[in-house]
Amino acid sequence: MNKLTILVVEDDMSVKNLITTTLKAHDYRFLTAKNGETAIMEASSHNPDVVLLDLGLPDMDGIEVIKKIRSWSNIPIIVISARSEDTDKIDALDAGADDYLTKPFSVEELLARLRVTQRRIFMMQSETMSQSSVFKNGDLTIDYAAGCVYVKEKELHLTPIEYKLLCLLSHNVSKVLTHTFIMQNIWGTSWENDIASLRVFMATLRKKIEKEPNSPQYIQTHIGVGYRMLKVEE
């Protein structure tokens, strides 16, 4: 299995050094953030495989970080915190955390939690790959193998960028994808002035797939955040 990319969110330098040294020794790629704001930015920009999150951050509570990330992503989040009360664990898990590790912790336990998470990610990816290569959502059909898109069985003529945008959204149905995440996946960059280009491409895509572009059925705009493909009822 490929190694994961881990986002380590920890303001305690000694704990952060312990975690990152452990990750490096076991060939994991990692990013770091010392506060909640940076963590949210790194998560949206780099889309890591797992987040290791301390709850006691200097600018905001880790619970808020979980909630913000969960508003647009299902990235596995493992909380690593000195808070050991059951209520703290329940609050974190209810907010969307996948696991909870109490400080002080052993390196072996941390690695075991990561292995469990990695197996879960691998199983989900395998299930996705084994599914049909044809995506259906209401009247919209995408044949990934053929690279064709249909609405009510009528083939649409999309530009390469429009097709890549539609595929990215369809692979993440019901998830809000941030501007940064979309731009990095489509263009490989995330410059602020690229957002205007993204809006133009999204507008032309909507004109082709939406019955009423001003009242979209498939692609929802989250102002200031990004876009989401909605699941259309049959």
Short mmCIF file of C-alpha atoms in Angstrom, two decimals, residues 3-176:
data_model
loop_
_atom_site.label_atom_id
_atom_site.label_comp_id
_atom_site.label_asym_id
_atom_site.label_seq_id
_atom_site.Cartn_x
_atom_site.Cartn_y
_atom_site.Cartn_z
CA LYS A 3 2.14 5.60 2.31
CA LEU A 4 -0.29 8.25 3.46
CA THR A 5 0.17 12.01 3.60
CA ILE A 6 -0.52 13.14 7.16
CA LEU A 7 -1.44 16.64 8.31
CA VAL A 8 -0.10 17.09 11.87
CA VAL A 9 -1.93 19.87 13.75
CA GLU A 10 -0.05 20.47 17.00
CA ASP A 11 1.25 23.63 18.72
CA ASP A 12 3.37 21.81 21.32
CA MET A 13 6.80 21.64 19.68
CA SER A 14 7.98 18.56 21.61
CA VAL A 15 4.86 16.55 20.73
CA LYS A 16 4.97 17.72 17.11
CA ASN A 17 8.64 16.70 16.84
CA LEU A 18 7.85 13.27 18.30
CA ILE A 19 5.03 12.71 15.80
CA THR A 20 6.87 14.01 12.73
CA THR A 21 10.06 12.09 13.61
CA THR A 22 7.98 8.92 13.92
CA LEU A 23 6.22 9.56 10.61
CA LYS A 24 9.51 10.28 8.84
CA ALA A 25 11.09 7.12 10.22
CA HIS A 26 8.24 5.07 8.76
CA ASP A 27 8.28 6.81 5.36
CA TYR A 28 5.04 8.75 5.78
CA ARG A 29 4.74 12.11 4.04
CA PHE A 30 3.56 14.87 6.34
CA LEU A 31 2.53 18.52 6.61
CA THR A 32 2.34 20.53 9.83
CA ALA A 33 0.16 23.29 11.23
CA LYS A 34 0.46 24.97 14.62
CA ASN A 35 -3.02 26.50 14.80
CA GLY A 36 -6.57 25.90 13.58
CA GLU A 37 -6.59 28.50 10.83
CA THR A 38 -3.46 27.07 9.22
CA ALA A 39 -4.81 23.54 9.63
CA ILE A 40 -7.99 24.37 7.72
CA MET A 41 -5.98 26.07 4.96
CA GLU A 42 -3.57 23.13 4.65
CA ALA A 43 -6.42 20.62 4.62
CA SER A 44 -8.25 22.46 1.84
CA SER A 45 -5.09 23.15 -0.18
CA HIS A 46 -3.33 19.77 0.00
CA ASN A 47 -6.19 17.33 0.72
CA PRO A 48 -4.11 15.05 3.01
CA ASP A 49 -5.11 11.42 3.58
CA VAL A 50 -5.33 11.78 7.38
CA VAL A 51 -5.37 14.61 9.92
CA LEU A 52 -3.76 14.19 13.35
CA LEU A 53 -5.41 16.92 15.40
CA ASP A 54 -4.71 18.37 18.84
CA LEU A 55 -7.80 19.94 20.42
CA GLY A 56 -5.99 22.60 22.49
CA LEU A 57 -4.94 25.00 19.75
CA PRO A 58 -3.99 28.65 20.39
CA ASP A 59 -6.53 30.29 18.06
CA MET A 60 -9.59 28.02 18.18
CA ASP A 61 -10.80 24.80 19.75
CA GLY A 62 -10.00 21.67 17.79
CA ILE A 63 -13.70 20.77 17.77
CA GLU A 64 -14.29 23.81 15.55
CA VAL A 65 -11.52 22.65 13.21
CA ILE A 66 -13.24 19.26 12.90
CA LYS A 67 -16.59 20.89 12.12
CA LYS A 68 -15.09 23.20 9.49
CA ILE A 69 -13.23 20.37 7.74
CA ARG A 70 -16.31 18.17 7.89
CA SER A 71 -18.35 20.85 6.11
CA TRP A 72 -16.49 19.98 2.88
CA SER A 73 -14.41 16.85 3.38
CA ASN A 74 -14.49 13.28 4.73
CA ILE A 75 -10.73 13.19 5.43
CA PRO A 76 -10.14 10.77 8.35
CA ILE A 77 -9.41 12.81 11.50
CA ILE A 78 -7.60 11.26 14.47
CA VAL A 79 -7.69 13.45 17.58
CA ILE A 80 -4.58 13.41 19.77
CA SER A 81 -5.38 15.27 22.98
CA ALA A 82 -4.57 15.54 26.68
CA ARG A 83 -8.31 15.78 27.33
CA SER A 84 -9.24 12.38 28.70
CA GLU A 85 -12.83 12.89 29.89
CA ASP A 86 -15.50 10.83 28.13
CA THR A 87 -17.42 14.02 27.31
CA ASP A 88 -14.41 15.41 25.40
CA LYS A 89 -14.11 12.20 23.39
CA ILE A 90 -17.84 12.13 22.66
CA ASP A 91 -17.84 15.79 21.58
CA ALA A 92 -14.95 15.18 19.18
CA LEU A 93 -16.47 12.02 17.72
CA ASP A 94 -19.88 13.64 17.38
CA ALA A 95 -18.27 16.58 15.57
CA GLY A 96 -16.87 14.14 13.00
CA ALA A 97 -13.57 12.76 14.33
CA ASP A 98 -12.84 9.15 13.35
CA ASP A 99 -10.60 8.19 16.28
CA TYR A 100 -9.32 9.57 19.60
CA LEU A 101 -5.87 9.05 21.08
CA THR A 102 -5.16 10.36 24.58
CA LYS A 103 -1.84 11.97 25.55
CA PRO A 104 0.59 10.67 26.62
CA PHE A 105 0.53 8.02 23.92
CA SER A 106 3.01 5.42 22.67
CA VAL A 107 4.53 5.63 19.23
CA GLU A 108 3.44 2.04 18.60
CA GLU A 109 -0.19 2.89 19.32
CA LEU A 110 -0.10 5.91 17.00
CA LEU A 111 1.33 3.78 14.19
CA ALA A 112 -1.30 1.10 14.82
CA ARG A 113 -4.10 3.69 14.55
CA LEU A 114 -2.62 4.91 11.27
CA ARG A 115 -2.42 1.37 9.90
CA VAL A 116 -6.08 0.81 10.73
CA THR A 117 -7.00 4.06 9.01
CA GLN A 118 -4.88 3.15 6.00
CA ARG A 119 -6.61 -0.22 5.65
CA ARG A 120 -9.98 1.53 5.80
CA ILE A 121 -8.96 4.03 3.10
CA PHE A 122 -7.60 1.21 0.91
CA MET A 123 -10.84 -0.77 1.22
CA MET A 124 -12.93 2.28 0.31
CA GLN A 125 -10.72 2.98 -2.71
CA SER A 126 -10.95 -0.65 -3.83
CA GLU A 127 -14.75 -0.59 -3.57
CA THR A 128 -14.86 2.61 -5.62
CA MET A 129 -12.61 1.15 -8.32
CA SER A 130 -14.70 -2.01 -8.53
CA GLN A 131 -17.88 -0.03 -9.16
CA SER A 132 -19.24 0.58 -12.64
CA SER A 133 -17.32 2.99 -14.87
CA VAL A 134 -20.64 4.72 -15.63
CA PHE A 135 -21.87 7.46 -13.29
CA LYS A 136 -25.59 8.28 -13.18
CA ASN A 137 -27.23 11.17 -11.35
CA GLY A 138 -30.78 12.00 -12.42
CA ASP A 139 -30.71 12.59 -16.18
CA LEU A 140 -26.93 13.08 -16.14
CA THR A 141 -24.72 10.18 -17.23
CA ILE A 142 -20.91 10.13 -17.38
CA ASP A 143 -19.19 7.24 -19.13
CA TYR A 144 -15.69 7.53 -17.65
CA ALA A 145 -14.23 4.79 -19.85
CA ALA A 146 -15.46 6.44 -23.05
CA GLY A 147 -14.99 10.01 -21.84
CA CYS A 148 -18.57 10.88 -22.80
CA VAL A 149 -21.31 12.85 -21.02
CA TYR A 150 -25.03 12.57 -21.66
CA VAL A 151 -28.15 14.39 -20.46
CA LYS A 152 -31.33 12.42 -21.19
CA GLU A 153 -29.23 10.19 -23.46
CA LYS A 154 -28.19 13.18 -25.59
CA GLU A 155 -24.40 13.46 -25.82
CA LEU A 156 -22.92 16.77 -24.73
CA HIS A 157 -19.81 18.35 -26.21
CA LEU A 158 -17.64 19.49 -23.31
CA THR A 159 -14.22 21.11 -23.39
CA PRO A 160 -11.40 19.16 -21.66
CA ILE A 161 -11.54 21.52 -18.65
CA GLU A 162 -15.33 21.25 -18.38
CA TYR A 163 -15.07 17.45 -18.50
CA LYS A 164 -12.37 17.37 -15.82
CA LEU A 165 -14.46 19.66 -13.59
CA LEU A 166 -17.54 17.50 -14.02
CA CYS A 167 -15.61 14.30 -13.27
CA LEU A 168 -14.02 15.83 -10.16
CA LEU A 169 -17.43 16.88 -8.84
CA SER A 170 -19.03 13.53 -9.70
CA HIS A 171 -16.31 11.61 -7.84
CA ASN A 172 -17.18 13.68 -4.76
CA VAL A 173 -20.99 13.77 -4.84
CA SER A 174 -22.51 15.72 -1.92
CA LYS A 175 -19.08 17.00 -0.79
CA VAL A 176 -18.24 20.69 -0.92
#
